[in-house]
Short mmCIF file of C-alpha atoms in Angstrom, two decimals:
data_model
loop_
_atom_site.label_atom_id
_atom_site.label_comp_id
_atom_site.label_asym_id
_atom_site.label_seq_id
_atom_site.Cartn_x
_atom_site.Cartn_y
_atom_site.Cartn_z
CA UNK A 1385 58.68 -112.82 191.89
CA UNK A 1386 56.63 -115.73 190.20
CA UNK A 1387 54.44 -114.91 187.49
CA UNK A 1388 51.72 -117.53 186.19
CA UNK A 1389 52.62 -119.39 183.00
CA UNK A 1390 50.94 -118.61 179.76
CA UNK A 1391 48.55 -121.95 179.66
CA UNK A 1392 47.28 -121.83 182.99
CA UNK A 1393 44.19 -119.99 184.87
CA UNK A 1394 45.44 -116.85 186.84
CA UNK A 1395 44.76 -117.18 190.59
CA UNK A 1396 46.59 -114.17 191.78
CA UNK A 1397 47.79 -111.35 191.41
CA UNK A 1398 50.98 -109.99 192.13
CA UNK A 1399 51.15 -106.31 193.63
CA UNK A 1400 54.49 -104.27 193.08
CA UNK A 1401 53.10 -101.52 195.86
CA UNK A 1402 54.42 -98.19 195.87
CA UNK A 1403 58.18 -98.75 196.28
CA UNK A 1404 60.26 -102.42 196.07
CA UNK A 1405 62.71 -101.05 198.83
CA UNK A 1406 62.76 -102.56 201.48
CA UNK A 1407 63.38 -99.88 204.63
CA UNK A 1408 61.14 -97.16 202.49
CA UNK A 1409 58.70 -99.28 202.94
CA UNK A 1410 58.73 -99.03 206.95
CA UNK A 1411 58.51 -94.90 205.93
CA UNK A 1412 55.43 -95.16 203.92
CA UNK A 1413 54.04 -97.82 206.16
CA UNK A 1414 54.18 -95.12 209.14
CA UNK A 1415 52.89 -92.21 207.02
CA UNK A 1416 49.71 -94.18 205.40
CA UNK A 1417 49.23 -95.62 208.82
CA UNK A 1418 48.91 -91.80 210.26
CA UNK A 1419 47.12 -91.23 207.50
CA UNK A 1420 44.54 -93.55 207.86
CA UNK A 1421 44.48 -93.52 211.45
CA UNK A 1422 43.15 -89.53 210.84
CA UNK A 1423 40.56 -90.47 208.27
CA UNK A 1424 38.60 -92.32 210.79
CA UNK A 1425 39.41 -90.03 213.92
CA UNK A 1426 38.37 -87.05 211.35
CA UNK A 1427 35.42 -88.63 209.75
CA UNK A 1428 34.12 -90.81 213.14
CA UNK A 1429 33.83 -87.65 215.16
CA UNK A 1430 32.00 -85.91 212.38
CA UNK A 1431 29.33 -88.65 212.20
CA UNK A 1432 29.42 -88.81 216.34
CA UNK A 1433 28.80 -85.21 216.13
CA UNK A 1434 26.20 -85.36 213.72
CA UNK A 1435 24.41 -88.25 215.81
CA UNK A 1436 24.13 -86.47 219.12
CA UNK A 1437 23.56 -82.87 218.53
CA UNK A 1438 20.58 -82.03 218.05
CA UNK A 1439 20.99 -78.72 216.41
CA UNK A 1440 23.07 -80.60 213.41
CA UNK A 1441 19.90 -82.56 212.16
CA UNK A 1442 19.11 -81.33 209.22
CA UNK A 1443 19.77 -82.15 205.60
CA UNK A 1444 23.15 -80.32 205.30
CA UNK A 1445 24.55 -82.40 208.28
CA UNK A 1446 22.93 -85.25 207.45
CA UNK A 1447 24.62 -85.74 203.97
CA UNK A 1448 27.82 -84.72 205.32
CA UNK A 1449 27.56 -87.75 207.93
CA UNK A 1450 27.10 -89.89 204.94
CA UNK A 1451 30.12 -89.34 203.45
CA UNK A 1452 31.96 -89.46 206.11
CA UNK A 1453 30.48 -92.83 206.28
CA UNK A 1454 31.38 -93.11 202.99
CA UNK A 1455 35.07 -92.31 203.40
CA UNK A 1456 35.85 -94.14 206.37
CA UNK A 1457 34.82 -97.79 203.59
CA UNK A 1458 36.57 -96.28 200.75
CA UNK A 1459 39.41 -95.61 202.37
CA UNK A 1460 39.85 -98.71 204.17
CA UNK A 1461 39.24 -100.90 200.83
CA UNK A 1462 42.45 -100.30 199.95
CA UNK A 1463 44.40 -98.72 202.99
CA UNK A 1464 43.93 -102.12 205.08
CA UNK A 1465 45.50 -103.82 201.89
CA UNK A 1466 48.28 -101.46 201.39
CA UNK A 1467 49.58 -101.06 205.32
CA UNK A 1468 49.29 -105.36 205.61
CA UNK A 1469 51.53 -105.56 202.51
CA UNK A 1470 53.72 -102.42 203.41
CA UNK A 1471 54.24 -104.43 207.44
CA UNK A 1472 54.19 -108.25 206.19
CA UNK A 1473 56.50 -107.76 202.74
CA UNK A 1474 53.34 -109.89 200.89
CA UNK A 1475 52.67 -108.89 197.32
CA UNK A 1476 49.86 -111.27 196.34
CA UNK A 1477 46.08 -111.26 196.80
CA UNK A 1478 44.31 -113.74 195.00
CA UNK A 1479 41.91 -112.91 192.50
CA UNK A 1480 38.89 -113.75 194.09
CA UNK A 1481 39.64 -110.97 196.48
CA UNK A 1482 41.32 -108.58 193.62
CA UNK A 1483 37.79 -108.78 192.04
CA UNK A 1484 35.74 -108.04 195.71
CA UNK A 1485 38.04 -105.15 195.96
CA UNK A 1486 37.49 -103.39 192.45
CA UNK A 1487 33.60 -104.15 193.28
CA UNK A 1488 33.72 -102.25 196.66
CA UNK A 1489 36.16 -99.49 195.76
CA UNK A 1490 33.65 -98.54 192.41
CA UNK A 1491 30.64 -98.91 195.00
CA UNK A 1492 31.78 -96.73 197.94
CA UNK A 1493 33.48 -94.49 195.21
CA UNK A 1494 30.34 -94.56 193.07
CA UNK A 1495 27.77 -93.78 196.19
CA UNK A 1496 30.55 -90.87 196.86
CA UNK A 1497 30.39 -89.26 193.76
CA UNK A 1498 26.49 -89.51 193.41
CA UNK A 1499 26.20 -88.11 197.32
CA UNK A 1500 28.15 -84.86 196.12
CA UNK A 1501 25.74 -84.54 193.36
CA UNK A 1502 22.88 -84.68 196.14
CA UNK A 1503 25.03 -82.24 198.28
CA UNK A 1504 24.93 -79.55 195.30
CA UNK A 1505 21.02 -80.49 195.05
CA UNK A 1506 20.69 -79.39 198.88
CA UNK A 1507 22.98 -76.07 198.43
CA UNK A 1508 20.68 -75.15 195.14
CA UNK A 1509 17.67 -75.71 197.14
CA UNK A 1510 19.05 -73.77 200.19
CA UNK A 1511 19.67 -70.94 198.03
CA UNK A 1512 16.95 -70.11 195.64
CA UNK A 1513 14.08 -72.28 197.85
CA UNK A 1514 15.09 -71.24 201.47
CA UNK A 1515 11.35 -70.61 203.02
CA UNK A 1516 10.38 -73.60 201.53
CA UNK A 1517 13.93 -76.04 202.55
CA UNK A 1518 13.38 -77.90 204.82
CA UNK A 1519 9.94 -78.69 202.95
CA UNK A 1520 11.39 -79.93 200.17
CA UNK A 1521 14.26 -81.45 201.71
CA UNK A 1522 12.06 -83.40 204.29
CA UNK A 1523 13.40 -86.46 206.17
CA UNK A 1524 11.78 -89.02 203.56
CA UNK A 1525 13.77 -86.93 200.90
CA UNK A 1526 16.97 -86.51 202.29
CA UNK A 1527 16.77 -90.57 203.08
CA UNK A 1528 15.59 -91.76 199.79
CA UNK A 1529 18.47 -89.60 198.16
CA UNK A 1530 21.50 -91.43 200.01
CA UNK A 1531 19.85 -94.40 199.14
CA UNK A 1532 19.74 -93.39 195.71
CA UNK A 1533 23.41 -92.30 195.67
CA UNK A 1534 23.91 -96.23 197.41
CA UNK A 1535 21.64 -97.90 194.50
CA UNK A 1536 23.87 -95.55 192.05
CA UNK A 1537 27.46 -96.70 193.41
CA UNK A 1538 25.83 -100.14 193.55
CA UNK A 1539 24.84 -100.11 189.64
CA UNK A 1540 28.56 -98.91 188.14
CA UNK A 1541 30.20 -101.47 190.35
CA UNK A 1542 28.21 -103.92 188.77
CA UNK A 1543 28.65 -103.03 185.52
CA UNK A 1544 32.68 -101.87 186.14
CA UNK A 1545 33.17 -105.93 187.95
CA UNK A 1546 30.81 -107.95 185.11
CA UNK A 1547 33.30 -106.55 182.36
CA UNK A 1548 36.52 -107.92 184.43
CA UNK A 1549 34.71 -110.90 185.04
CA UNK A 1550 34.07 -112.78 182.26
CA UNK A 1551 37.57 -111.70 180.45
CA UNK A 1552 40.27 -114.53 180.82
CA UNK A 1553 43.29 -114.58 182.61
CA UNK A 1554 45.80 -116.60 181.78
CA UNK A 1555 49.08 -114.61 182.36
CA UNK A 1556 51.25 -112.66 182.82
CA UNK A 1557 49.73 -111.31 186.75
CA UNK A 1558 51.75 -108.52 187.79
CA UNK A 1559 49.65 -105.62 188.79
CA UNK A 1560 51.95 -102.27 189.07
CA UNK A 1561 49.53 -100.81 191.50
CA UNK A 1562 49.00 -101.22 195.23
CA UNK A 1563 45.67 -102.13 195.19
CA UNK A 1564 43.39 -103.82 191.98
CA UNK A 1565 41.50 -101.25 189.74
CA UNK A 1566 39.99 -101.62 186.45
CA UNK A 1567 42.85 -99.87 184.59
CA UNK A 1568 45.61 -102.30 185.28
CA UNK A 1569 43.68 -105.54 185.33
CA UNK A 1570 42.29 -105.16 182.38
CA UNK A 1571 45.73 -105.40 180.61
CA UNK A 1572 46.42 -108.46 182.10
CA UNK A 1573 43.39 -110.14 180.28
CA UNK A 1574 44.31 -112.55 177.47
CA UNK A 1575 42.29 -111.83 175.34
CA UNK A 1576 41.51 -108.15 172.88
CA UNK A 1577 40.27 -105.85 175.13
CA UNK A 1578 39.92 -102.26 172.99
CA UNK A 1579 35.91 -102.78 173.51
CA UNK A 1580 35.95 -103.39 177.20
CA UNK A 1581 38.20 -100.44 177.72
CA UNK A 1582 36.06 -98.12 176.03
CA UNK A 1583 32.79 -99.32 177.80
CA UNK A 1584 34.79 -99.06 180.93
CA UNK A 1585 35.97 -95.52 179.35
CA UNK A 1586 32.15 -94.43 179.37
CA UNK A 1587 30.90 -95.99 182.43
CA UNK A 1588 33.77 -94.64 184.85
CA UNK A 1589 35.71 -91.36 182.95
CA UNK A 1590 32.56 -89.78 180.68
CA UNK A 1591 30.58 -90.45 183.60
CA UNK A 1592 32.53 -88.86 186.00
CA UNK A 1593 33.63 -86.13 183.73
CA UNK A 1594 30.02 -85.61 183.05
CA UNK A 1595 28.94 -85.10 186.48
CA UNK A 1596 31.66 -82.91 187.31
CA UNK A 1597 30.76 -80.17 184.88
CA UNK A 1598 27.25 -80.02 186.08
CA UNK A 1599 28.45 -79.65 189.42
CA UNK A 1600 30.68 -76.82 188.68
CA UNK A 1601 27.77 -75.38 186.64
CA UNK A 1602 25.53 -76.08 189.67
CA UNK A 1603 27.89 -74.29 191.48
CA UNK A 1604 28.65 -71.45 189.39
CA UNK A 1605 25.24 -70.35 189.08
CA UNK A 1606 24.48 -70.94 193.38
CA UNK A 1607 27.15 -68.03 193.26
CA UNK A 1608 25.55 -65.81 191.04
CA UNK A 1609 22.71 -66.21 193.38
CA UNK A 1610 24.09 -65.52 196.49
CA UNK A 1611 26.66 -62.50 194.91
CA UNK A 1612 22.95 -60.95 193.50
CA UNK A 1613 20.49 -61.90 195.89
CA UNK A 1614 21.56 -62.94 199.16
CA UNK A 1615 22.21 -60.55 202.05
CA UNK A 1616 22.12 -61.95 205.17
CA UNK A 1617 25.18 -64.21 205.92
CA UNK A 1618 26.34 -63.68 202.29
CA UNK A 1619 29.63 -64.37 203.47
CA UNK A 1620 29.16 -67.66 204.87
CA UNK A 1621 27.17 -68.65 201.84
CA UNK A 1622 30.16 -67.81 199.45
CA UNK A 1623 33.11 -69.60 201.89
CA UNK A 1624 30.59 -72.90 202.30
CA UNK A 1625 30.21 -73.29 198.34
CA UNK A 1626 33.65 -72.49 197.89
CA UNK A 1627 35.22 -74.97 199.96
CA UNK A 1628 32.65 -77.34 198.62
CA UNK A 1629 34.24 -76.93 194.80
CA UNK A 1630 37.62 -77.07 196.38
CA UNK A 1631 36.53 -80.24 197.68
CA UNK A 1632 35.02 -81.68 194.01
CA UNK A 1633 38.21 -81.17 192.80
CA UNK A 1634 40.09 -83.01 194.50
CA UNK A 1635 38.01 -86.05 194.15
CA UNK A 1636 37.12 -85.54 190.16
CA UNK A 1637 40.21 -84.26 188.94
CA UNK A 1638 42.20 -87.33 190.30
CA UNK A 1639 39.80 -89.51 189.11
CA UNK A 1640 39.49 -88.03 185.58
CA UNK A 1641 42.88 -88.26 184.61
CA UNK A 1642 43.09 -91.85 185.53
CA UNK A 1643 40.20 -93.09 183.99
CA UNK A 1644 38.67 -90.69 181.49
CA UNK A 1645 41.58 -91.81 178.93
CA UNK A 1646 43.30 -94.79 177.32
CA UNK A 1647 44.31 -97.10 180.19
CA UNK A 1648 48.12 -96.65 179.48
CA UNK A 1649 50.02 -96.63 182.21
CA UNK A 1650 52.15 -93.42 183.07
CA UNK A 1651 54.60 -92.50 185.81
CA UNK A 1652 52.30 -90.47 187.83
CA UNK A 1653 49.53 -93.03 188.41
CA UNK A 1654 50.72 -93.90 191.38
CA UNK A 1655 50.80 -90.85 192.90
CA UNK A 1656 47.22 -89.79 191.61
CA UNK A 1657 45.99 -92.55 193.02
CA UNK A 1658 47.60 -92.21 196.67
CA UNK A 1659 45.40 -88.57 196.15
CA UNK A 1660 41.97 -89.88 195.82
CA UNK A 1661 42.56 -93.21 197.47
CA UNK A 1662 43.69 -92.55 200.35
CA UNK A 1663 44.54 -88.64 200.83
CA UNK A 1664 40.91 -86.92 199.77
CA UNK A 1665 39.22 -89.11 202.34
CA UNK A 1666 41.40 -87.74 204.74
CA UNK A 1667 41.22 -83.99 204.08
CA UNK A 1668 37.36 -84.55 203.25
CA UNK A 1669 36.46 -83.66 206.94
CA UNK A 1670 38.68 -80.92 207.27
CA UNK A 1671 37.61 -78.86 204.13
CA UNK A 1672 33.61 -79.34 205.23
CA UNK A 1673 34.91 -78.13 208.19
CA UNK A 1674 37.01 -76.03 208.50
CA UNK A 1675 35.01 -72.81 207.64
CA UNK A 1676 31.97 -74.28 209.18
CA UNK A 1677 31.70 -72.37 212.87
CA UNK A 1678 28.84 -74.49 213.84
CA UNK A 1679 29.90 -78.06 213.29
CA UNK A 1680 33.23 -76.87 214.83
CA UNK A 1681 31.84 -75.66 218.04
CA UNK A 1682 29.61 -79.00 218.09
CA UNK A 1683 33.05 -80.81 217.86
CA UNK A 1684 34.80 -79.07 220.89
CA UNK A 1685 31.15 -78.92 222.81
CA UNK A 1686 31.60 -82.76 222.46
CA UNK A 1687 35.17 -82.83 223.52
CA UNK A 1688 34.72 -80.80 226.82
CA UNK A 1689 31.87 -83.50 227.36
CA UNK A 1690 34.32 -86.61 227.00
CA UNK A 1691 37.12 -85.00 228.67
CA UNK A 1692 35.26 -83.42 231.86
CA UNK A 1693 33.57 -86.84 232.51
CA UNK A 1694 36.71 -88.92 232.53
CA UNK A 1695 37.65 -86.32 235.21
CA UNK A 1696 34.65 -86.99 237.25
#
């Protein structure tokens, strides 16, 4: 394994991956493979669905399309990475590349996290504003919200890749990770870097931390409404927003511990990473789903369509 000397400019980086042996790499290849494979059966039929029922096209749907959309390109900026490595034995990517794929796993992640925020805005509206919904949540709305949520993944990326950027790297490049994030390349810089970390501290973990406790405010309080005010479908109401804060945890919690503290490496960052790398993206479809009747009868409407035409 060659590491860059000292005096030179780094122009890769070397990836340890999630195991050095050899035939458990074969394993994990298969199971990531499976595992990707069902993040873009899960979350492609979910946006098909969306598409070409009719009934589904309204702002609930809508958002939940978008991510979808949002965790089939997440997903794949680091899953492609990970199975090529896992199938070829490589462990470099050069650092061009390392630094495209921080920038478009803070983006897609960023645009995620900002899209559950407008997902929270849609169930608070739903709930205390329901004659006046689909009002307020109007086409132009709903639209210029993802793009929002876009603009707001676009403007941490920018600010999480400028700060790698312009730090030198001169050596040592061995990235204990499979994929490049902030918290491990940053170490590698030759230069002081306590500032940098703590700007990348406030613009990744406070942030995140931050908008996770006014979602589970958000949410707390939808309950109260629904538990006190809400009768028809009350039910419903409490399973949807329940599964929903299910869901936020498993993307914030993750995400919290790795970057809402000192970027010192511990055993388990690895593992926490697998979990909102590659795993949430894969259970996202399943836990807007699975307690939602009508998206699941749209799914197996549009199954009996595909399979009784390729009878025909």
């Amino acid at each position: 394994m060659e590491v860059e000397n000292l005096t030179t400019t780094v122009t890769e980086f070397v990836l340890l991956g999630l195991t050095q042996s050899p035939e458990l790499k074969y394993l994990l290849f298969l199971v990531f493979f499976l595992v990707y494979l069902m993040t873009w059966l899960s979350n492609l039929t979910i946006i098909i669905v969306v598409i070409t029922n009719s009934h589904l096209h309204i702002p609930m749907y809508f958002f939940l399309a978008n991510l979808a959309f949002i965790d089939i390109n997440d997903s794949s900026v680091t899953a492609v990475k990970l199975l090529w490595d896992l199938a070829s034995q490589t462990k470099t990517i050069s650092f061009t590349w390392c630094i495209i794929q921080i920038f478009l796993f803070h983006f897609t992640g960023g645009a995620g996290v900002f899209l559950l925020v407008v997902m929270a805005v849609d169930r608070y509206v739903v709930i205390h504003k329901p004659l006046h919904y689909l009002t307020i949540m109007n086409q132009g709305v709903c639209t210029g919200l993802v793009i929002g949520s876009w603009l707001g993944g676009f403007a941490h990326s920018i600010v999480q890749t400028a700060l790698i950027i312009q730090l030198p790297f001169c050596g040592p490049n061995i990235l204990d990770n499979f994929y490049c994030d902030v918290p491990q390349v940053i170490k590698l810089a030759c230069v002081n870097t306590y500032l940098v970390e703590l700007l990348m501290v406030s613009n990744s973990g406070l942030l995140l931390a931050f908008i996770f406790l006014i979602l589970l405010i958000s949410y707390s309080i939808i309950l109260v409404k629904i538990r006190k005010h809400v009768t028809d479908g009350k039910h419903k109401a409490l399973s949807t927003c329940a599964v929903q804060i299910i869901g936020k945890n498993l993307i914030f919690i993750p995400e919290i511990f790795i970057y809402d503290r000192p970027f010192k490496k511990l055993s388990v960052d690895k593992i926490v990473s697998v979990t909102y790398a590659l795993i949430t993206p894969m259970l996202n479809p399943i836990i807007y789903t699975l307690r939602n009747a009508e998206m699941k009868n749209a799914i197996w409407r549009l199954m009996r369509r595909i399979l009784f035409s390729r009878r025909k």
